mmCIF file of C-alpha atoms in Angstrom:
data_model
loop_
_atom_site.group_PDB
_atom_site.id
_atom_site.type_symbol
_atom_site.label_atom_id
_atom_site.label_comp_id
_atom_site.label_asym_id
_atom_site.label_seq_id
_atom_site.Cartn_x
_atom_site.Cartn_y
_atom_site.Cartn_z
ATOM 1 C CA UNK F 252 70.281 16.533 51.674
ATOM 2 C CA UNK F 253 72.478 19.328 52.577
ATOM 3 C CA UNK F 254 75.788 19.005 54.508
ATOM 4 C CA UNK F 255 74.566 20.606 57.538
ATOM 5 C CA UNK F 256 71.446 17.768 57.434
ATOM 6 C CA UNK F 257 74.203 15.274 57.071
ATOM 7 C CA UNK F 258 76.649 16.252 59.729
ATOM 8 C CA UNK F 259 73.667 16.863 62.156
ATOM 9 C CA UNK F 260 72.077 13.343 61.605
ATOM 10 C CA UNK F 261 75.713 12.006 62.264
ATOM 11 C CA UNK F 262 76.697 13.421 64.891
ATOM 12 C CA UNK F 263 72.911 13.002 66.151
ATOM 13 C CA UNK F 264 73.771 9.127 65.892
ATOM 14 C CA UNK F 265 76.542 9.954 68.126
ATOM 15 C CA UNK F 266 76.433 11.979 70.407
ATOM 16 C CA UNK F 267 79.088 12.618 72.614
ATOM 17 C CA UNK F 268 81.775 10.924 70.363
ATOM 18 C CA UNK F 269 84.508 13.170 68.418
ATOM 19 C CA UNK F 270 85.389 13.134 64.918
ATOM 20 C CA UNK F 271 88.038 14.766 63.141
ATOM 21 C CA UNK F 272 87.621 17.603 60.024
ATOM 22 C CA UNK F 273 89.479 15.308 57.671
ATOM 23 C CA UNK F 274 87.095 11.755 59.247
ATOM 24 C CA UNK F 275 84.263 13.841 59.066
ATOM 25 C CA UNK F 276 84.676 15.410 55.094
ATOM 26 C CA UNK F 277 86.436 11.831 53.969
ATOM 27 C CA UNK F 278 82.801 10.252 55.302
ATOM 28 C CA UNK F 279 80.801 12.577 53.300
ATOM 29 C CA UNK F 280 82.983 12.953 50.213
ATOM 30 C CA UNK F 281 83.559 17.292 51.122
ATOM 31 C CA UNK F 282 85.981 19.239 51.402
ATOM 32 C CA UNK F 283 86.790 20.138 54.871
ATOM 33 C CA UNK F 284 86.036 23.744 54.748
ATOM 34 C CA UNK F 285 82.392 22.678 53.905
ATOM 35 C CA UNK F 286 82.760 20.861 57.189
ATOM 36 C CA UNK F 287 83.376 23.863 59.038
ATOM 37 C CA UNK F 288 80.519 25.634 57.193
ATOM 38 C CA UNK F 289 77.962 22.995 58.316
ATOM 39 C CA UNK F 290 79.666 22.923 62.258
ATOM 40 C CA UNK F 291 79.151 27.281 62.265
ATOM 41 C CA UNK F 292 75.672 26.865 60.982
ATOM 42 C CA UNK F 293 74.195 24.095 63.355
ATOM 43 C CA UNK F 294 76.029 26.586 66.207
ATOM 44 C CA UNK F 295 74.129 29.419 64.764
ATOM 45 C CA UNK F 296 70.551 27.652 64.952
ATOM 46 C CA UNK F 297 71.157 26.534 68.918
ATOM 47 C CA UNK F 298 73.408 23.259 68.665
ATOM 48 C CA UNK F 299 76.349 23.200 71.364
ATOM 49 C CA UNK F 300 79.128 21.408 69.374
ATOM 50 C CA UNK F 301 82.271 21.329 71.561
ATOM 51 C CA UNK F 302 85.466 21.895 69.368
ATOM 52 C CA UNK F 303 88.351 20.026 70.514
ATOM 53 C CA UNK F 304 92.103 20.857 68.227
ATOM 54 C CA UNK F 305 93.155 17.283 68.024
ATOM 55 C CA UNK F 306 89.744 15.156 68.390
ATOM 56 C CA UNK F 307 87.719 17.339 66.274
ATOM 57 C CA UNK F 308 84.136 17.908 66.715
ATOM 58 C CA UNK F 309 81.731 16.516 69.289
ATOM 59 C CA UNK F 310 77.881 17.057 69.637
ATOM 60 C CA UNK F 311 76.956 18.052 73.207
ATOM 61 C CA UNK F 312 73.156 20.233 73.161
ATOM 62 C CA UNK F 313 70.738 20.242 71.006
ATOM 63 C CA UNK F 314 68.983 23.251 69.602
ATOM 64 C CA UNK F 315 65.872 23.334 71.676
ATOM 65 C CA UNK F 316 63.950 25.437 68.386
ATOM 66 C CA UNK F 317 61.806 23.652 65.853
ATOM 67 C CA UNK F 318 64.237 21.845 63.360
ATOM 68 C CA UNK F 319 62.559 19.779 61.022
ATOM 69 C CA UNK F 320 66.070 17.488 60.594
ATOM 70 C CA UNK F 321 65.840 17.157 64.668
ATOM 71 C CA UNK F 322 62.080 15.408 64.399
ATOM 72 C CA UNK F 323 62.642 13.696 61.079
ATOM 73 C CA UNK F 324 65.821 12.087 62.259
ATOM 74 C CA UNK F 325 64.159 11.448 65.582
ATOM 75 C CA UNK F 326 61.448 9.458 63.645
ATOM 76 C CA UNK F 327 63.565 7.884 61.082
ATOM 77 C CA UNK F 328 62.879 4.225 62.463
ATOM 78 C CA UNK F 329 58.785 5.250 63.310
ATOM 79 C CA UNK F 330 57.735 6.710 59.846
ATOM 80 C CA UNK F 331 60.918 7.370 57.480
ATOM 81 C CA UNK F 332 59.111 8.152 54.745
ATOM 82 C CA UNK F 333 57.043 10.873 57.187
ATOM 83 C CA UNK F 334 57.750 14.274 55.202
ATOM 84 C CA UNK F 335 58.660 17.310 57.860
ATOM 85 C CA UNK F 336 58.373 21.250 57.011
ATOM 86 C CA UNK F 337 58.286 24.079 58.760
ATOM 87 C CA UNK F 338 57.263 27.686 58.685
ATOM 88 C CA UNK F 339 57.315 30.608 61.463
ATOM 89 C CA UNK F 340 53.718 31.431 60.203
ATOM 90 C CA UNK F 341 50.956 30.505 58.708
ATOM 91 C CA UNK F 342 47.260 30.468 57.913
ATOM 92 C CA UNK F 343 47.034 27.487 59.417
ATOM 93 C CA UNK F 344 48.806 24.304 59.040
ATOM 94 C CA UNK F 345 45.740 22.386 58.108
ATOM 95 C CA UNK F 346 45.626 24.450 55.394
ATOM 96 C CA UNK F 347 49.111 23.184 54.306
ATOM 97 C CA UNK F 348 48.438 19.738 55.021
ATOM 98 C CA UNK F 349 45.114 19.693 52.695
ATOM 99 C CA UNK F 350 46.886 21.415 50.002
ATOM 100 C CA UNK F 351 49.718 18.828 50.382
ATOM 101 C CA UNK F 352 47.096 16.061 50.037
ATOM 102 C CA UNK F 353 45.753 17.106 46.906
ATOM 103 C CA UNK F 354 49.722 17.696 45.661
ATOM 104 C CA UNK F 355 50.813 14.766 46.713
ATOM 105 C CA UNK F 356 48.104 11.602 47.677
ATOM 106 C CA UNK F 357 49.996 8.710 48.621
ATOM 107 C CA UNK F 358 52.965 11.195 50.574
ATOM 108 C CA UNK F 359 52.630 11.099 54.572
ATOM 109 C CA UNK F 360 53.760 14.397 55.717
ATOM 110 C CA UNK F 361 53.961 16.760 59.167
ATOM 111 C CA UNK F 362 53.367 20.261 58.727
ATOM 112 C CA UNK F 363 54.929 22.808 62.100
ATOM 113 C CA UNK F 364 54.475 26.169 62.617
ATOM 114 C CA UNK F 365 54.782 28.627 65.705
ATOM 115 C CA UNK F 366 51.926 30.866 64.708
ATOM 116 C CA UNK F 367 48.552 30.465 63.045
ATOM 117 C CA UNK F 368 46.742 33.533 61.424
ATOM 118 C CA UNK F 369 43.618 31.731 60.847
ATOM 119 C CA UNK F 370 43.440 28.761 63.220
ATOM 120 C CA UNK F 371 40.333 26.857 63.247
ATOM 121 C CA UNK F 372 38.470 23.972 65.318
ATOM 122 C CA UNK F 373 35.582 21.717 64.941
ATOM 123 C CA UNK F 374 32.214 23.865 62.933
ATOM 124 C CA UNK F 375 34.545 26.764 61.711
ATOM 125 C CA UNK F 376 35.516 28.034 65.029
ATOM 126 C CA UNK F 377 38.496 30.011 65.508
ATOM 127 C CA UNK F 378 41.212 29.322 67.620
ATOM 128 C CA UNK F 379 43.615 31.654 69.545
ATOM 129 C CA UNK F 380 46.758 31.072 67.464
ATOM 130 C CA UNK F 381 48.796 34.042 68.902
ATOM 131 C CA UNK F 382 50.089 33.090 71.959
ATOM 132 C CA UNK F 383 53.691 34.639 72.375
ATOM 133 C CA UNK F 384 54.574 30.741 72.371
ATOM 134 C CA UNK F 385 52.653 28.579 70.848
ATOM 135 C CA UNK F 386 52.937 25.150 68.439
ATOM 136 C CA UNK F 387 50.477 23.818 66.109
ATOM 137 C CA UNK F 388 51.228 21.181 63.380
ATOM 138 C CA UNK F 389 49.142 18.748 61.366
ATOM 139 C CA UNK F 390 49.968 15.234 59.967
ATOM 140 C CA UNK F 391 48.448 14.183 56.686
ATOM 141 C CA UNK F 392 48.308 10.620 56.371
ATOM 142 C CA UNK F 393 46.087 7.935 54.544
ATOM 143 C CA UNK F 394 44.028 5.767 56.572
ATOM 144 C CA UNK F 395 45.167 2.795 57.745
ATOM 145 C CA UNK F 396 44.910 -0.098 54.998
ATOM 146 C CA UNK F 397 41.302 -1.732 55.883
ATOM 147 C CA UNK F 398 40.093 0.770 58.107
ATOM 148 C CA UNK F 399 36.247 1.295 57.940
ATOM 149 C CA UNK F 400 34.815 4.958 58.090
ATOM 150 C CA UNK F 401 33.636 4.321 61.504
ATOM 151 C CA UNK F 402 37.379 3.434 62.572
ATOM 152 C CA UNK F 403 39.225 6.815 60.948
ATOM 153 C CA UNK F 404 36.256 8.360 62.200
ATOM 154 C CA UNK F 405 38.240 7.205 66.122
ATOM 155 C CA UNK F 406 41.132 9.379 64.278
ATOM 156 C CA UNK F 407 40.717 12.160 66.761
ATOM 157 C CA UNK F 408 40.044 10.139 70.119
ATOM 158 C CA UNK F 409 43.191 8.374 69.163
ATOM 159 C CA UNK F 410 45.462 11.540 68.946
ATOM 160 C CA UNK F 411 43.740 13.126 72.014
ATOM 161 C CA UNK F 412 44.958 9.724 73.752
ATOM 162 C CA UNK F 413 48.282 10.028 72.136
ATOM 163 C CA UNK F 414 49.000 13.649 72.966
ATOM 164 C CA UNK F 415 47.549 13.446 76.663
ATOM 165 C CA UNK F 416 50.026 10.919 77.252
ATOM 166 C CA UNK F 417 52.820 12.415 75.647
ATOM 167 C CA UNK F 418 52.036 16.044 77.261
ATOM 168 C CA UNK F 419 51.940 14.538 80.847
ATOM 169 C CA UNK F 420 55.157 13.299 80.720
ATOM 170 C CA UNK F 421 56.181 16.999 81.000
ATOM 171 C CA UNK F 422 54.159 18.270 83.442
ATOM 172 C CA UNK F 423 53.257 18.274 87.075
ATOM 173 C CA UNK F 424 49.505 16.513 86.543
ATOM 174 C CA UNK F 425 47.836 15.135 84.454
ATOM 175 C CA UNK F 426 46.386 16.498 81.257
ATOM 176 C CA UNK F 427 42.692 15.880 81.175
ATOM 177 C CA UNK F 428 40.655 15.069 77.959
ATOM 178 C CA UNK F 429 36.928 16.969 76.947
ATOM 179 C CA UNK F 430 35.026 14.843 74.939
ATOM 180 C CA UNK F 431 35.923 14.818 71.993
ATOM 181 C CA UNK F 432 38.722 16.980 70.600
ATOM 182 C CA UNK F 433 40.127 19.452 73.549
ATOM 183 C CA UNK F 434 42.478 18.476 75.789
ATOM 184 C CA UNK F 435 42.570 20.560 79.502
ATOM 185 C CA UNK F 436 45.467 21.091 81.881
ATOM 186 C CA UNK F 437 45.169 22.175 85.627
ATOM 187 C CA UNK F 438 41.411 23.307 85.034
ATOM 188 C CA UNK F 439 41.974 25.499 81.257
ATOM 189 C CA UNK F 440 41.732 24.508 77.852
ATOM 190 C CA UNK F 441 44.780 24.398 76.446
ATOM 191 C CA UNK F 442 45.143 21.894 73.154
ATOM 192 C CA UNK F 443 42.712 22.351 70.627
ATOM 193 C CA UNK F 444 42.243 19.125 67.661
ATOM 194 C CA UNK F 445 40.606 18.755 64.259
ATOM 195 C CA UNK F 446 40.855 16.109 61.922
ATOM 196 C CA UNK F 447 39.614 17.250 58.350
ATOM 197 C CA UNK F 448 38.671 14.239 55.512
ATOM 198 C CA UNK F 449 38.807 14.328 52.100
ATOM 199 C CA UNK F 450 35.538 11.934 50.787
ATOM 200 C CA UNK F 451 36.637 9.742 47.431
ATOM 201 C CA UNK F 452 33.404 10.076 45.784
ATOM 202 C CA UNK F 453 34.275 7.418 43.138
ATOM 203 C CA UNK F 454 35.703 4.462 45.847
ATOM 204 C CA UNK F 455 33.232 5.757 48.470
ATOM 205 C CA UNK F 456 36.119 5.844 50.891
ATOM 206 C CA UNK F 457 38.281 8.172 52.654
ATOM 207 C CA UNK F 458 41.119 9.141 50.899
ATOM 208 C CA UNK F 459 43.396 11.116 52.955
ATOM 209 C CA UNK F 460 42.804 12.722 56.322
ATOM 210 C CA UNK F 461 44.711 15.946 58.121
ATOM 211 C CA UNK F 462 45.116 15.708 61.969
ATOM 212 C CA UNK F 463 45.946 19.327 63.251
ATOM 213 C CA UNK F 464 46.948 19.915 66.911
ATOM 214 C CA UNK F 465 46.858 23.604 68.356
ATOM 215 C CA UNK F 466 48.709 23.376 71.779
ATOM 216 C CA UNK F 467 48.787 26.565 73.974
ATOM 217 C CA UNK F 468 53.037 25.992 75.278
ATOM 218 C CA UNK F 469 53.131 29.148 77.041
ATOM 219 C CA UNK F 470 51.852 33.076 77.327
ATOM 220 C CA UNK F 471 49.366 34.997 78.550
ATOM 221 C CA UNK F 472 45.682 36.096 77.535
ATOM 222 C CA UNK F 473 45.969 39.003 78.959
ATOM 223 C CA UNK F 474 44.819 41.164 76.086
ATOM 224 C CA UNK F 475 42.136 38.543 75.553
ATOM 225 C CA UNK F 476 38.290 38.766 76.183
ATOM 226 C CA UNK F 477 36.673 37.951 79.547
ATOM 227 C CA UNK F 478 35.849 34.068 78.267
ATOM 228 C CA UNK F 479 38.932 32.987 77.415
ATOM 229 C CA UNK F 480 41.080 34.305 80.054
ATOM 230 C CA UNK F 481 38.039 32.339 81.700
ATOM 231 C CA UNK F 482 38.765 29.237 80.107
ATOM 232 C CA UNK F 483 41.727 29.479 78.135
ATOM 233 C CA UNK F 484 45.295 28.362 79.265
ATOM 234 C CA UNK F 485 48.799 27.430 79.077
ATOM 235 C CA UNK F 486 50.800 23.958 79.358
ATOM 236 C CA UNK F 487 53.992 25.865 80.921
ATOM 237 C CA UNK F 488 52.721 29.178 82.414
ATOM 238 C CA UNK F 489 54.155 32.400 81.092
ATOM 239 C CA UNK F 490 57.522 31.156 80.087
ATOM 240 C CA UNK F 491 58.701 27.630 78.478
ATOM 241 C CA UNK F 492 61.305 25.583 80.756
ATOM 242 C CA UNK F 493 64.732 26.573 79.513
ATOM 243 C CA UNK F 494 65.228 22.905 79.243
ATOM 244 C CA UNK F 495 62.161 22.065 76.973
ATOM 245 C CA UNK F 496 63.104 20.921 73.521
ATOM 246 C CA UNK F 497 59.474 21.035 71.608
ATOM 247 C CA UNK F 498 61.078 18.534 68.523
ATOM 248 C CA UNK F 499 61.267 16.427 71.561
ATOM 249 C CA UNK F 500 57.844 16.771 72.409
ATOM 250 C CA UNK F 501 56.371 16.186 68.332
ATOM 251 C CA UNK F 502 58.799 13.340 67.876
ATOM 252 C CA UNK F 503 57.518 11.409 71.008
ATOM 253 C CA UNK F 504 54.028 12.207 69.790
ATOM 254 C CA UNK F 505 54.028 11.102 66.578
ATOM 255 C CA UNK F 506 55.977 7.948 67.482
ATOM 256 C CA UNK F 507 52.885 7.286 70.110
ATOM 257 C CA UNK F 508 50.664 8.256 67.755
ATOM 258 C CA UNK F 509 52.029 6.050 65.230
ATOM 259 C CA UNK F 510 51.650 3.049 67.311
ATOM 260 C CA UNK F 511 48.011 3.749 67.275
ATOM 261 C CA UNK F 512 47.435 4.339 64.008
ATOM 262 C CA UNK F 513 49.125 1.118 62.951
ATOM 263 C CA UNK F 514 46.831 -0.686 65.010
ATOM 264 C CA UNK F 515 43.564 1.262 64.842
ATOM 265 C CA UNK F 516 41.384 -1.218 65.157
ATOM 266 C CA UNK F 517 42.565 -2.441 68.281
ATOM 267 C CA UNK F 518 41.534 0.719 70.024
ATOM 268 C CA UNK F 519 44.542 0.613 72.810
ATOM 269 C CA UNK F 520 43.574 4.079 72.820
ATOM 270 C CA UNK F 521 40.517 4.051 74.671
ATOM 271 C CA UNK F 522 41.795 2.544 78.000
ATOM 272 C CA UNK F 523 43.826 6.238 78.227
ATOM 273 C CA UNK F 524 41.001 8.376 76.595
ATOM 274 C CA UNK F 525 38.550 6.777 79.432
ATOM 275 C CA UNK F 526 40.800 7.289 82.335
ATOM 276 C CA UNK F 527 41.665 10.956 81.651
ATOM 277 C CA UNK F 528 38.449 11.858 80.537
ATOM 278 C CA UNK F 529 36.859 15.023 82.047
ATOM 279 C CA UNK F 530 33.341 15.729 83.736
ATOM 280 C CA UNK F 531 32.686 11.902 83.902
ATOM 281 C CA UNK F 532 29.480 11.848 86.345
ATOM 282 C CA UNK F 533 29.325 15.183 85.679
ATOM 283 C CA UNK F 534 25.723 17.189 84.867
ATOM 284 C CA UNK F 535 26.334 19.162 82.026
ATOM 285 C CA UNK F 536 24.656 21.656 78.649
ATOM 286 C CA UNK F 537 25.398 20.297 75.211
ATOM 287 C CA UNK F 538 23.357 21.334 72.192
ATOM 288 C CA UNK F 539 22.552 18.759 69.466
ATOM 289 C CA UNK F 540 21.465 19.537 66.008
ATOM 290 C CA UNK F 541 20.708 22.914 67.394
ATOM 291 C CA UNK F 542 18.710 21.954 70.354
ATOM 292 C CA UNK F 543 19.433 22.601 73.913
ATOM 293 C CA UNK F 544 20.140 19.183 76.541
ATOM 294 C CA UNK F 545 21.063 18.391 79.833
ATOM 295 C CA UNK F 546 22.816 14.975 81.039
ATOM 296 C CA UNK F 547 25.123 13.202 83.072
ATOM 297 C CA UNK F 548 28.369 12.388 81.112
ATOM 298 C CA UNK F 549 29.279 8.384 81.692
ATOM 299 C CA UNK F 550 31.421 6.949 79.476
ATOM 300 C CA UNK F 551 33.175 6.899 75.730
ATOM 301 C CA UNK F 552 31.672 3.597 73.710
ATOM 302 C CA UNK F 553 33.943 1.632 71.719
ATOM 303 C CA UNK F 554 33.149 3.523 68.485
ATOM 304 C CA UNK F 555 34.408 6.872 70.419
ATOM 305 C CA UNK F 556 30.570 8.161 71.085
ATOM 306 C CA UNK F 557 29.323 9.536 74.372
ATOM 307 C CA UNK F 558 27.589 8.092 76.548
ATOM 308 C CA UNK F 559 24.894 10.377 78.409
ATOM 309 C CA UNK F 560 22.091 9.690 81.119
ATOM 310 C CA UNK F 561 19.321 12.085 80.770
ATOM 311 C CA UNK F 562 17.335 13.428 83.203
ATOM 312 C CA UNK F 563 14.502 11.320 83.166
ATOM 313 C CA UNK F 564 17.204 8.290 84.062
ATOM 314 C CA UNK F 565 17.738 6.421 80.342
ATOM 315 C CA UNK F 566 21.348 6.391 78.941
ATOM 316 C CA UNK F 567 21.659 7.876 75.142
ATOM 317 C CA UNK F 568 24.596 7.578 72.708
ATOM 318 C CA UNK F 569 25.823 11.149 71.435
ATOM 319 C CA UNK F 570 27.972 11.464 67.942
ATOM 320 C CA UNK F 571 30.796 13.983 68.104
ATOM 321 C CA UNK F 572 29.732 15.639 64.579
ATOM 322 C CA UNK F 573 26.453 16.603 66.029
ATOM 323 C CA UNK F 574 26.755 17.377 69.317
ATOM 324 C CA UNK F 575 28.670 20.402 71.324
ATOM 325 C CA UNK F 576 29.959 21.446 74.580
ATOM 326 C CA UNK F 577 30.608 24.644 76.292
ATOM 327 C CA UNK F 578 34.290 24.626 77.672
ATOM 328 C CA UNK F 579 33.387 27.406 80.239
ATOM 329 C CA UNK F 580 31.498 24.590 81.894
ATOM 330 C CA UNK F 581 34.656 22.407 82.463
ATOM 331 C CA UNK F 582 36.940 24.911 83.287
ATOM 332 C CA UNK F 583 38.669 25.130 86.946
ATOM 333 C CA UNK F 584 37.888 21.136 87.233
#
């Protein structure tokens, strides 16, 4: 770790409080000129540090850009061993995370970038990754020790829960969940999931899986085509809150999220997912196994399936992997 990583974490742990040059590089074992080094270059990336003559240094803002040390000390009691990178662009951060995977099997990590050049969702779908502000980041993870298929398989559900709850916290309403993956705010699409697997053909199991979250912060699709300036939006308008810190926003996600994936089998997710979840009683087009169907959209079942009344009044189960909607239809809601 780098004395800039160390000095931030400190002064992270306490904030507000002044410590001298000479404290400060007796603490770390440096000299004290590689204190000041580390003070200019956490000024340069956004951090207010207040400089005092006799009380030394004191940390009073934090830098509201993506800074890996920011989340991973954030989430240093959640998931220390949780691995955090990030890159400007990328591909896409799936992409990272799978490669990661393969690299490294048994190593948890969170992969961050502001732009995607080839952002995907669920069937090989792109998605818009070129908003003038946007975040997208994946977490590779293992499942949780004695989960089933069927319960990683509530991998997704879980995260929509998680990030729904964590996004409204933010924001003026409420952020609104499409079965299964997309998550809508004030009547537009604007968070896009996929959770990739890797199958262990020997064990039969799951090995690893990568959870990627596309979130649409801010922008406009102006340039865009007539359907998604039709459907597509943004969680903060045209222009981010000066005071919005986005390694707030992944830390307090992955901590929720954490709490769910320790304790996947409970499903404390679904109470949220069911509450927030859009077009309930709704009459609405989905296509399964490439087949066109109508119903009424009623609930989420325990195993994270939808529940849909036909038309001729019975009730049938749908599974996410072979069944899709058209956002248009929930848009403006």
């Amino acid at each position: 770790m780098t004395v800039k990583a160390k000095l931030l974490a400190y002064l992270l742990d306490h904030p507000g409080h002044f410590h001298t040059g000479p404290e400060l590089a007796d603490h770390f074992q440096v000299s004290r000129n590689a204190i000041w080094k580390a003070v200019k270059q956490l000024e340069t990336e956004g951090y207010g540090i207040i400089r005092h003559p006799k009380d030394g240094y004191a940390l009073e803002n934090l830098n509201h850009a993506i800074d890996p040390n920011q989340i991973r000390h954030g989430l240093q009691k959640v998931w220390p061993e949780l691995k955090v990178y990030y890159q400007e662009s990328t591909t896409s951060t799936n992409d990272l995370g799978r490669k990661h995977a393969a690299d490294h099997p048994n190593q948890p990590a969170l992969f961050i970038s502001s732009e995607q050049t080839a952002g995907r969702g669920r069937r090989g779908r792109s998605f818009y990754s070129s908003l003038s502000q946007g975040l997208y980041f994946s977490l590779v993870m293992t499942p949780p020790s004695g989960a089933n298929n069927e319960l990683v398989a509530s991998m997704t559900i879980a995260s929509a829960s998680a990030y729904a709850e964590t996004l409204s916290s933010y924001l003026s309403d409420d952020v609104m969940i499409k079965w299964v993956n997309d998550l809508f705010y004030q009547g537009k699409k604007v968070v896009g999931i996929l959770t990739e697997a890797t199958f262990d053909m020997e064990s039969q199991t799951i090995s690893h899986l990568v959870l990627g979250i596309g979130s649409n912060l801010a922008g406009d699709f102006a340039k865009e085509n007539a359907e998604n300036q039709t459907v597509a939006g943004t969680l903060f308008g045209p222009q981010l809150p000066g005071t919005f810190n986005t390694n707030d926003l992944i830390t307090n996600f992955v901590i929720k999220f954490k709490s769910y994936y320790d304790d996947l089998s409970s499903l404390a997710f679904l109470d949220y997912y069911r509450s927030h979840l859009l077009g309930k009683n709704q009459w609405v087009n989905y296509t399964e196994n490439h087949k066109n169907y109508r119903g009424k959209i009623l609930d989420v079942t325990d195993l994270g399936h939808l529940s849909i009344e036909t038309p001729e009044g019975k009730v049938r189960t749908l599974v996410s992997g072979e069944v899709s909607f058209s956002s248009q239809q929930f848009a403006d809601q």
